[in-house]
XYZ file of C-alpha atoms in Angstrom:
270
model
C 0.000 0.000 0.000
C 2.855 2.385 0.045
C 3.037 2.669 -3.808
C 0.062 4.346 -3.860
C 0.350 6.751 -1.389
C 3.791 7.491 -2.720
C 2.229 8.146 -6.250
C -0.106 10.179 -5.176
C 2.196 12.604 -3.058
C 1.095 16.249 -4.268
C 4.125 18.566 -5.591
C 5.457 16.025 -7.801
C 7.456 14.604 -4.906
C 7.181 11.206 -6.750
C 9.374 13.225 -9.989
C 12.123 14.688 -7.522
C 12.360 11.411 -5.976
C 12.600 9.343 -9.327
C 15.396 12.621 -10.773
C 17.455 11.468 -7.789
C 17.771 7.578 -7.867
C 17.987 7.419 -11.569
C 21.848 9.242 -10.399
C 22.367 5.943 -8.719
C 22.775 3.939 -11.787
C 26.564 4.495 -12.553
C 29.762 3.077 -12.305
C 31.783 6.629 -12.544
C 31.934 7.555 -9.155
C 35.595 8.309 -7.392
C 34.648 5.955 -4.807
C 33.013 3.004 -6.934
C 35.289 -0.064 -6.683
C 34.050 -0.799 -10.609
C 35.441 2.065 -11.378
C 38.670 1.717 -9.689
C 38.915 -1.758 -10.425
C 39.104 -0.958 -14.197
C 41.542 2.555 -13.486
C 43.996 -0.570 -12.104
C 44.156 -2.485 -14.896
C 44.728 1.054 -16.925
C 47.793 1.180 -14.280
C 47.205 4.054 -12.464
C 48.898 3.453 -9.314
C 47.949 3.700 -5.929
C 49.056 7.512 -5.313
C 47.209 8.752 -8.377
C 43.615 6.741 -7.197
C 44.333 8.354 -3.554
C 44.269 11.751 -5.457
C 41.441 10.918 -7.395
C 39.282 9.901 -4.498
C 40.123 12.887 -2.545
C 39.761 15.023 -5.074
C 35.838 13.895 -5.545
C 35.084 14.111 -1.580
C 36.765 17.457 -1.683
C 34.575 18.546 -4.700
C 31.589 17.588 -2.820
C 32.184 19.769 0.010
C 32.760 22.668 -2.539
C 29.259 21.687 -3.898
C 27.375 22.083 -0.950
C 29.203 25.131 0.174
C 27.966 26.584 -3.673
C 24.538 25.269 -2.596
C 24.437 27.422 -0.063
C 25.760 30.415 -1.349
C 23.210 29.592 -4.183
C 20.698 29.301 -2.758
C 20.496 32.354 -0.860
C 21.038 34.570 -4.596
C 18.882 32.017 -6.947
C 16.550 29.738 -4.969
C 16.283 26.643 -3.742
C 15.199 25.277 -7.135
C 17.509 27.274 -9.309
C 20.759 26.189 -8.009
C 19.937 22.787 -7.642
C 18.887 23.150 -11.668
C 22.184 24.314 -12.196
C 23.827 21.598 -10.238
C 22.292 18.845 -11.723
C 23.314 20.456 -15.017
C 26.457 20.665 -14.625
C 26.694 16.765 -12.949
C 25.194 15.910 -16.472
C 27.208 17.645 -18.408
C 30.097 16.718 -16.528
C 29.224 12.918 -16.756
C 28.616 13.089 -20.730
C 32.005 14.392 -20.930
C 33.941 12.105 -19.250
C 31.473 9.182 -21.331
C 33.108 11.362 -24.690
C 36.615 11.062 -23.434
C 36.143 7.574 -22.516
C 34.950 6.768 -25.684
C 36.927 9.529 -28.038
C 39.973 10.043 -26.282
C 41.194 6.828 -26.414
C 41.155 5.987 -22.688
C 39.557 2.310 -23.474
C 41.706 1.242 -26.445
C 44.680 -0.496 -26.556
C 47.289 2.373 -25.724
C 48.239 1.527 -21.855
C 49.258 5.116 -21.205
C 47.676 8.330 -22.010
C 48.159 10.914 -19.395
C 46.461 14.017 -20.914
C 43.207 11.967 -21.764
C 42.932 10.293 -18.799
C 43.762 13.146 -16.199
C 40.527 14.923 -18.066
C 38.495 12.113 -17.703
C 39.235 11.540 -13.953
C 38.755 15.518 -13.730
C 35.224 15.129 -15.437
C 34.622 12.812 -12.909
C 35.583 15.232 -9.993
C 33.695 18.069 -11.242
C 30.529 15.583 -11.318
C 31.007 15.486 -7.923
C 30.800 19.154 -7.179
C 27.193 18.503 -9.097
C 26.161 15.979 -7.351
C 26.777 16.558 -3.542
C 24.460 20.020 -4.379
C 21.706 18.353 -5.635
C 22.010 15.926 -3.397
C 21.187 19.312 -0.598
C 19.152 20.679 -2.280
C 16.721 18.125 -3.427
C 16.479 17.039 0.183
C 15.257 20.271 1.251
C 12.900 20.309 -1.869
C 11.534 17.384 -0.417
C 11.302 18.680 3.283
C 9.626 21.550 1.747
C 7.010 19.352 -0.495
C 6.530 15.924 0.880
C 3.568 15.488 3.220
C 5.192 15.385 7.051
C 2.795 12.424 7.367
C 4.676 10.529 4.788
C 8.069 11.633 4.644
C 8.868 8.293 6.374
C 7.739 5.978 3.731
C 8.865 8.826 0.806
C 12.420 8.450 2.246
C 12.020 4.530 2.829
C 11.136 4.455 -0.793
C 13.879 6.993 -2.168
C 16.372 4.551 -0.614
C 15.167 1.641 -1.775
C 15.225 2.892 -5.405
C 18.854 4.175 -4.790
C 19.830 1.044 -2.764
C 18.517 -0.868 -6.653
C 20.858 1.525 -8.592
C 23.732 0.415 -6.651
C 23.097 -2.742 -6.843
C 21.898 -2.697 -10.813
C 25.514 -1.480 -11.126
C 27.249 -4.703 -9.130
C 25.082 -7.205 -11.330
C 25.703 -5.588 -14.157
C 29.372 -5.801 -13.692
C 29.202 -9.633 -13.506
C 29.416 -10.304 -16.650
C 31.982 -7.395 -17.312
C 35.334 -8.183 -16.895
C 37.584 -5.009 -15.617
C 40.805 -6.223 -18.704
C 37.670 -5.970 -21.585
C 38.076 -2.073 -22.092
C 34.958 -2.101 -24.875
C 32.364 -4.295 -22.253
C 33.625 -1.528 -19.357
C 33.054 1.161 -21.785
C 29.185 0.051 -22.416
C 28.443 0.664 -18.691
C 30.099 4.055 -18.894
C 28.035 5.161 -21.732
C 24.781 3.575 -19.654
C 26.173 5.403 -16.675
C 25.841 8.431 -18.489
C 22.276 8.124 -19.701
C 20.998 7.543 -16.414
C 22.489 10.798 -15.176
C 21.203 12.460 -18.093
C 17.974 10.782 -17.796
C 18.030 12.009 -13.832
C 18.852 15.835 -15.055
C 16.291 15.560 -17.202
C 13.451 14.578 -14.971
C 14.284 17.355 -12.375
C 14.335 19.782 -15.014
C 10.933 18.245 -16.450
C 9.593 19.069 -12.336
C 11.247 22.772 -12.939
C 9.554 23.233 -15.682
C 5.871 21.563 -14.757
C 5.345 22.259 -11.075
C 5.308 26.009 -10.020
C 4.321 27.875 -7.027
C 0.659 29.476 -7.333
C -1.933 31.421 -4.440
C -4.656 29.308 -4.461
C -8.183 30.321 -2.959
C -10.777 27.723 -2.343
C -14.098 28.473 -3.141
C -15.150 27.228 0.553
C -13.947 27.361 4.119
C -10.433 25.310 5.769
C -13.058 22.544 6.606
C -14.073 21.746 3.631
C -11.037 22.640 1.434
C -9.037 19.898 3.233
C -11.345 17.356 1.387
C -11.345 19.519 -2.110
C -9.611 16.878 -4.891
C -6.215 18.317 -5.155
C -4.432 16.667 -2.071
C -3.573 19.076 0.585
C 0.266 18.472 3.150
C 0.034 19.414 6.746
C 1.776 22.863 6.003
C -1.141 23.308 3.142
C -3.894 23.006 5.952
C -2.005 25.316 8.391
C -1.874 27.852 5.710
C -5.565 27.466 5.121
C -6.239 27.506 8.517
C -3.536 30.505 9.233
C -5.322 32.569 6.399
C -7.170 35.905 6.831
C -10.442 34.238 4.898
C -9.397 30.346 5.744
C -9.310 29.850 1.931
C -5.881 31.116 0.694
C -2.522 29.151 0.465
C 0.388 28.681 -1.700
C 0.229 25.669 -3.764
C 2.859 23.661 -5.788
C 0.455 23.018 -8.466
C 1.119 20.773 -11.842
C 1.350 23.761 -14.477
C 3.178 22.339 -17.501
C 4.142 24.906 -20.080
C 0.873 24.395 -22.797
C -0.947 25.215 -19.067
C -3.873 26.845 -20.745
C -3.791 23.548 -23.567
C -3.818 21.411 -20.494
C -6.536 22.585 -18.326
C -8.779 23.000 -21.456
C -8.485 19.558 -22.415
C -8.148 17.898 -19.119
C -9.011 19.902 -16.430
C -11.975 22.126 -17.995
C -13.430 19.815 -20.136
C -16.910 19.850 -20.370
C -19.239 17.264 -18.014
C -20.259 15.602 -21.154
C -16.496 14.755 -22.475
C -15.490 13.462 -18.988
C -18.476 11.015 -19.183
């Protein structure tokens, strides 16, 4: 029964929460032990992985401290656009040098191409540990308190299946095969791009309105656009007991929409 009540979440909590696992699906990560499995057997030695894996926790510290600085100029939801952004792009251009730069032929050493591919890597970090901010306080901001619980038990079992997608799928990979390493890269990277694109679909379809209901608090909490705990102490905090501020679903053909689906006459909803 959690599904459902998941699905139904107002906000488009389930969207935000869907944007972020999706991120979970990749092997390039500093501190994957796919991915540092295979930089082995490209012998990079022990010093240079230290480095590398430093260099990514250290860019995620730098990524929340942006996030904050952010988020105080732009938004919440504008830095964490930007964020995610840049993790995508970051991720599609290490997946180019990977596949472009020669990184996964048969040439054992290639400094130049390989330092910017580790670097893309690092900066993907800086993306990452933002979003990772700021979509938790999107969702402390939009998730019904009453159900934050199984929204987070949910969010981390859809991450928890990323991770683990990306340990099966290794398997049958072996770390020497360069070209069977280089397909999960390139999957790796349309996940992320597949996770930037979903938040940015919730940027661009869910925006903040004032909403008045036509009735009192009493009966507004049982109108059929689901209401949060913070909706219902606006209502009930309200001058008239009818005014809020509601993350409605507003998708960019709005007036298309609600004439088709929304407004549509008795006899077409029949």
């Amino acid at each position: 029964s959690g599904w459902p009540v998941f699905l139904r979440q107002p906000s488009g909590a389930p969207v935000l929460v869907i944007s972020y696992a999706l991120l979970y699906f990749t092997v390039l990560s500093p501190h994957g032990v796919v991915l540092t499995a295979y930089l082995q057997t490209r012998h990079l030695g022990e010093t240079p992985l230290s480095l590398f894996r430093a260099a990514g926790a250290l860019a995620g510290v730098f990524g929340m401290s942006a996030y904050r600085l952010g988020s105080q100029r732009i938004g919440v939801r504008g830095t964490a656009l930007i964020q995610v952004t840049l993790l995508a792009v970051a991720v599609i251009a290490a997946a180019a040098l990977f596949g472009y730069g020669g990184i996964g032929g048969a040439r054992e050493h290639m400094p130049r191409t390989m330092l910017a591919f580790l670097a893309m890597i690092v900066v993907s970090r800086f993306g990452l540990y933002g979003f990772d901010v700021a979509l938790t306080q999107l969702e402390q901001m939009n998730v019904d308190e009453r159900h934050r619980g199984l929204v987070g038990a949910i969010e981390s079992s859809l991450c928890s299946l990323g991770t683990m997608a990306v340990f099966v799928s290794t398997m049958g990979v072996s770390a020497h095969n360069a070209a069977s390493f280089g397909a999960l890269v390139y999957i790796s990277a349309a996940f992320v791009l597949a996770g930037a694109g979903c938040f940015a679909t919730w940027c661009l379809c869910w925006h903040d309105h004032e909403h008045t209901h036509d009735t009192g608090v009493a009966e507004a909490v049982h109108e059929t656009h689901a209401h949060t705990l913070a909706h219902e102490r606006q209502l009930a905090a309200s001058a008239d007991g009818k005014t809020h501020t509601h993350l409605h679903f507003h998708p960019p053909c709005g007036r298309l929409w609600h004439h088709l689906v929304v407004h549509r006459p008795v006899s077409d909803k029949a």
